XYZ file of C-alpha atoms in Angstrom:
328
model
C 35.776 -14.479 -20.300
C 35.372 -12.266 -17.216
C 31.869 -12.699 -15.741
C 29.637 -9.634 -15.689
C 26.842 -8.533 -13.401
C 23.908 -6.182 -13.894
C 24.847 -3.079 -11.938
C 23.149 0.278 -11.289
C 25.464 3.229 -11.968
C 25.204 7.000 -12.350
C 27.251 9.051 -14.775
C 25.956 12.402 -13.532
C 24.239 13.627 -10.371
C 20.504 14.268 -10.603
C 17.069 12.764 -10.147
C 16.060 9.093 -10.333
C 16.261 9.283 -14.128
C 20.106 9.245 -13.940
C 20.084 5.669 -12.598
C 21.285 3.325 -15.344
C 21.402 -0.475 -15.365
C 24.439 -1.833 -17.158
C 26.581 -4.978 -17.335
C 29.905 -4.605 -15.558
C 32.802 -7.044 -15.176
C 33.091 -8.540 -11.689
C 36.708 -9.704 -11.511
C 38.559 -11.613 -8.800
C 39.174 -10.563 -5.180
C 42.551 -9.140 -4.238
C 44.147 -9.075 -0.795
C 41.573 -8.271 1.883
C 38.672 -8.600 -0.564
C 35.839 -11.019 -1.309
C 33.627 -11.728 -4.284
C 29.993 -12.282 -3.431
C 26.797 -13.072 -5.255
C 23.922 -10.912 -3.998
C 20.496 -12.267 -3.166
C 18.900 -8.883 -2.307
C 19.969 -5.239 -1.935
C 18.842 -2.611 0.561
C 17.565 0.889 -0.235
C 18.477 3.887 1.948
C 18.291 7.674 1.948
C 22.075 7.877 1.684
C 21.707 6.366 -1.798
C 19.517 9.328 -2.778
C 21.979 11.802 -1.249
C 24.783 10.282 -3.325
C 22.658 10.239 -6.477
C 21.712 13.919 -6.153
C 25.215 15.053 -5.275
C 24.425 16.133 -1.705
C 27.130 13.609 -0.877
C 29.351 14.006 -3.991
C 31.113 11.050 -5.582
C 33.641 10.662 -8.357
C 31.618 9.698 -11.427
C 30.716 7.360 -12.992
C 29.973 5.307 -9.871
C 27.828 2.377 -8.796
C 25.278 2.997 -6.028
C 24.025 1.117 -2.986
C 25.404 0.640 0.522
C 23.945 -2.647 1.793
C 23.096 -6.125 0.555
C 23.049 -9.805 1.478
C 24.312 -12.812 -0.407
C 26.789 -15.688 -0.600
C 30.589 -15.462 -0.677
C 32.001 -16.950 -3.899
C 35.739 -16.323 -3.363
C 38.062 -14.724 -0.816
C 41.352 -12.917 -1.325
C 44.614 -13.249 0.560
C 44.419 -12.356 4.234
C 40.661 -12.793 4.656
C 40.149 -15.106 7.631
C 36.661 -14.380 8.993
C 34.849 -15.432 5.805
C 35.005 -18.418 3.438
C 33.363 -19.407 0.140
C 29.783 -20.485 0.737
C 29.211 -18.229 3.775
C 25.907 -16.405 3.995
C 26.723 -12.725 4.607
C 25.261 -9.239 4.855
C 26.831 -5.806 5.052
C 26.432 -2.050 5.153
C 29.748 -0.721 3.927
C 31.793 1.473 1.644
C 32.453 1.819 -1.188
C 29.008 2.220 -2.770
C 28.140 -0.491 -5.280
C 25.552 -2.775 -3.669
C 22.938 -2.369 -6.434
C 24.321 -5.284 -8.400
C 24.048 -9.020 -8.920
C 27.663 -9.643 -7.863
C 30.699 -7.619 -6.822
C 34.228 -7.646 -5.443
C 34.591 -5.539 -2.288
C 36.607 -5.141 0.938
C 35.873 -7.954 3.382
C 36.402 -6.201 6.721
C 32.854 -4.851 7.173
C 31.083 -7.911 5.719
C 29.412 -9.996 8.436
C 28.292 -13.629 8.595
C 24.511 -13.789 8.486
C 22.846 -16.200 10.942
C 20.815 -18.965 9.289
C 17.731 -17.738 11.163
C 17.785 -14.439 9.231
C 16.718 -14.501 5.569
C 18.661 -12.822 2.778
C 15.811 -10.331 2.297
C 15.927 -9.429 5.991
C 19.722 -9.218 5.907
C 19.650 -6.822 2.968
C 17.007 -4.682 4.655
C 18.435 -4.463 8.160
C 22.164 -3.815 8.160
C 22.475 -0.076 7.553
C 19.312 0.828 9.424
C 19.802 -1.666 12.237
C 23.424 -0.754 12.926
C 22.382 2.902 12.794
C 19.936 2.202 15.616
C 22.676 0.318 17.473
C 25.030 3.296 17.457
C 22.206 5.733 18.279
C 21.273 3.780 21.394
C 24.655 2.415 22.454
C 27.540 4.440 21.046
C 26.440 8.100 20.872
C 25.281 9.108 24.358
C 24.517 7.047 27.479
C 20.925 5.793 27.547
C 19.270 3.692 30.216
C 15.872 2.229 31.013
C 13.452 5.012 31.859
C 15.055 7.635 29.608
C 12.870 9.379 27.033
C 13.723 9.745 23.347
C 11.975 11.743 20.618
C 12.409 9.895 17.316
C 11.445 11.566 14.044
C 10.186 9.472 11.099
C 9.256 6.706 13.506
C 7.395 4.683 10.853
C 10.332 4.574 8.444
C 12.940 1.874 8.073
C 15.201 3.109 10.872
C 12.243 4.246 12.942
C 10.419 0.922 13.198
C 13.626 -0.779 14.301
C 14.214 2.021 16.827
C 10.696 1.677 18.261
C 11.260 -2.018 18.923
C 14.811 -1.513 20.168
C 13.676 1.106 22.678
C 10.878 -1.130 23.940
C 13.321 -4.022 24.399
C 15.532 -1.852 26.621
C 12.865 -0.049 28.649
C 13.429 3.309 26.943
C 10.399 5.526 26.424
C 10.178 6.479 22.723
C 7.939 9.273 21.448
C 7.723 9.155 17.675
C 6.666 11.537 14.932
C 5.203 10.602 11.543
C 3.300 12.192 8.681
C -0.089 10.477 8.957
C -2.348 8.791 11.487
C -1.710 5.464 9.737
C 2.049 5.849 10.086
C 1.647 6.885 13.722
C -0.331 3.704 14.396
C 2.427 1.677 12.760
C 4.993 3.208 15.142
C 2.728 2.508 18.119
C 2.282 -1.092 17.006
C 6.079 -1.488 16.973
C 6.711 -0.147 20.466
C 6.495 3.650 20.478
C 4.822 4.890 23.657
C 3.262 7.802 21.762
C 3.410 9.116 18.199
C 2.742 12.665 16.994
C 1.250 13.342 13.550
C 3.343 16.370 12.619
C 0.898 17.366 9.858
C -1.886 18.023 12.369
C -0.001 18.760 15.618
C 2.908 20.943 16.694
C 5.424 18.250 17.592
C 7.346 20.557 19.944
C 4.300 21.534 22.001
C 2.985 17.969 22.038
C 6.349 16.566 23.149
C 6.375 19.033 26.036
C 2.846 17.918 26.989
C 3.809 14.253 26.894
C 6.780 14.902 29.197
C 4.894 17.182 31.633
C 6.906 20.132 30.404
C 10.298 18.595 31.159
C 11.362 17.678 27.641
C 13.171 14.559 26.445
C 16.667 13.308 27.194
C 17.590 12.755 23.529
C 16.219 13.678 20.098
C 17.124 11.358 17.207
C 16.453 13.209 13.962
C 17.009 12.010 10.389
C 14.780 14.718 8.873
C 17.250 17.584 9.145
C 16.428 21.129 8.053
C 12.672 21.241 8.761
C 12.774 19.730 12.259
C 16.135 20.797 13.713
C 15.246 23.993 15.583
C 11.915 22.646 16.813
C 13.722 19.565 18.086
C 16.050 21.667 20.221
C 12.962 22.992 22.019
C 11.928 19.409 22.840
C 15.061 18.755 24.914
C 15.434 19.037 28.655
C 18.460 20.961 29.979
C 21.720 19.112 29.181
C 19.848 17.041 26.589
C 21.429 15.602 23.445
C 20.381 16.359 19.869
C 21.474 13.622 17.441
C 21.056 14.818 13.856
C 21.790 11.808 11.668
C 20.081 12.534 8.336
C 18.906 15.141 5.838
C 15.567 13.949 4.433
C 14.248 17.543 4.271
C 17.637 19.033 3.402
C 20.830 19.708 5.370
C 20.590 21.653 8.632
C 21.357 25.336 8.068
C 23.953 27.269 10.030
C 22.722 28.447 13.425
C 23.999 30.507 16.345
C 25.891 28.178 18.658
C 24.737 30.358 21.546
C 21.266 28.850 21.142
C 22.548 25.715 22.825
C 23.444 27.719 25.929
C 20.176 29.638 25.912
C 18.111 26.450 25.690
C 19.802 24.696 28.616
C 23.414 23.797 27.776
C 22.310 21.389 25.081
C 24.621 19.043 23.186
C 24.486 18.420 19.418
C 26.204 15.762 17.318
C 26.109 14.818 13.640
C 27.267 11.174 13.497
C 27.518 8.769 10.570
C 27.333 5.000 10.622
C 30.565 4.537 8.708
C 32.625 6.415 11.291
C 31.425 3.854 13.831
C 32.007 0.820 11.611
C 35.415 1.904 10.262
C 37.066 -0.302 12.887
C 36.407 -3.904 11.733
C 36.053 -5.282 15.257
C 33.555 -2.579 16.222
C 31.591 -3.293 13.047
C 31.375 -7.007 13.813
C 30.335 -6.296 17.425
C 27.604 -3.903 16.290
C 26.296 -6.448 13.799
C 26.347 -9.185 16.454
C 24.142 -7.086 18.758
C 21.751 -6.406 15.878
C 21.601 -10.092 14.963
C 20.848 -10.951 18.610
C 17.969 -8.473 18.682
C 16.484 -10.004 15.532
C 17.003 -13.680 16.312
C 15.597 -13.199 19.832
C 12.416 -11.702 18.374
C 12.920 -8.351 20.111
C 13.211 -6.679 16.689
C 11.295 -7.849 13.629
C 12.359 -6.628 10.203
C 9.336 -5.354 8.321
C 9.813 -5.266 4.533
C 6.915 -3.314 3.039
C 8.276 -2.628 -0.461
C 10.115 -4.828 -2.961
C 11.269 -3.552 -6.355
C 13.104 -5.516 -9.060
C 16.587 -4.178 -9.730
C 15.469 -2.751 -13.085
C 12.847 -0.623 -11.265
C 15.401 1.105 -9.035
C 14.370 4.571 -10.269
C 10.786 4.002 -9.101
C 12.126 2.748 -5.758
C 14.026 6.030 -5.315
C 10.920 8.036 -6.214
C 8.856 6.156 -3.632
C 11.465 6.687 -0.921
C 11.939 10.397 -1.589
C 8.192 11.090 -1.712
C 7.767 9.359 1.674
C 5.460 6.738 0.178
C 7.330 3.960 1.978
C 7.079 2.426 5.433
C 9.429 -0.014 7.094
C 12.166 -1.430 4.862
C 12.527 -1.406 1.076
C 14.670 -3.848 -0.901
C 15.710 -4.461 -4.487
C 15.183 -8.040 -5.609
C 17.420 -9.938 -8.026
C 15.289 -12.898 -9.092
């Protein structure tokens, strides 16, 4: 009999109510694939975008982009992993919300013994996102200033610590005084409560009117234009998420008017498509964590069968730090 695993799937796009837990056959790995048994799964905004159809998928489809666990079997041609290896990943195709799965091996990374499965499941997508923001998108050096939106979220708290470890001045934004304090505790030099302050004006004050070198923005529609006004001439706007909705069309001439600004819309999976690059990015992340420079803060844990409530909490911004789905 083919073993099965509890797996979260959607048969139609929509709200959290479309998430369904079902038993699915696992199967055996083919060439270039592995079978792994998950210990914990990560939760990310991209999962919500796929569920709603903002990022359409062929349906029905399993959800989830990151997890950690133990390799059970490897297919032909897989040389960097072996049965029994502790691993973690953030990778396509979606399907991480499950007890076990068969998937491509190339973007799966060995997890150091010093990092727990819960931490591994929580850190890969967000941590490698921070890695490409700081090291693969635009040159950054000690002394540069970054404005980082949603600084108390999962990506944000890693970014605050990462910036501090590299001497980069990070100004954060968050939606409450409590969340601002959390960002400050994790290394932000300053944090702006955007519900009580104009983040553009305050950023200008904090930089003596000069503006910041880079804006890193996962909020999207509601913060995009204001963020452009936070940049110094020749500054870089990195729009890497859509929490408030996708950025609307704008006049490209604005970039010239505001100081020859640069704008990019990167995705993690473009950076990790090359297997060697993916492994190198993960290695840098693992070094940051094992050295203590970055601590992975898991503030929410939901059992797999409560995945709909986990999505509701994430979308309503009731979460801080990392959120994982547990399988015990």
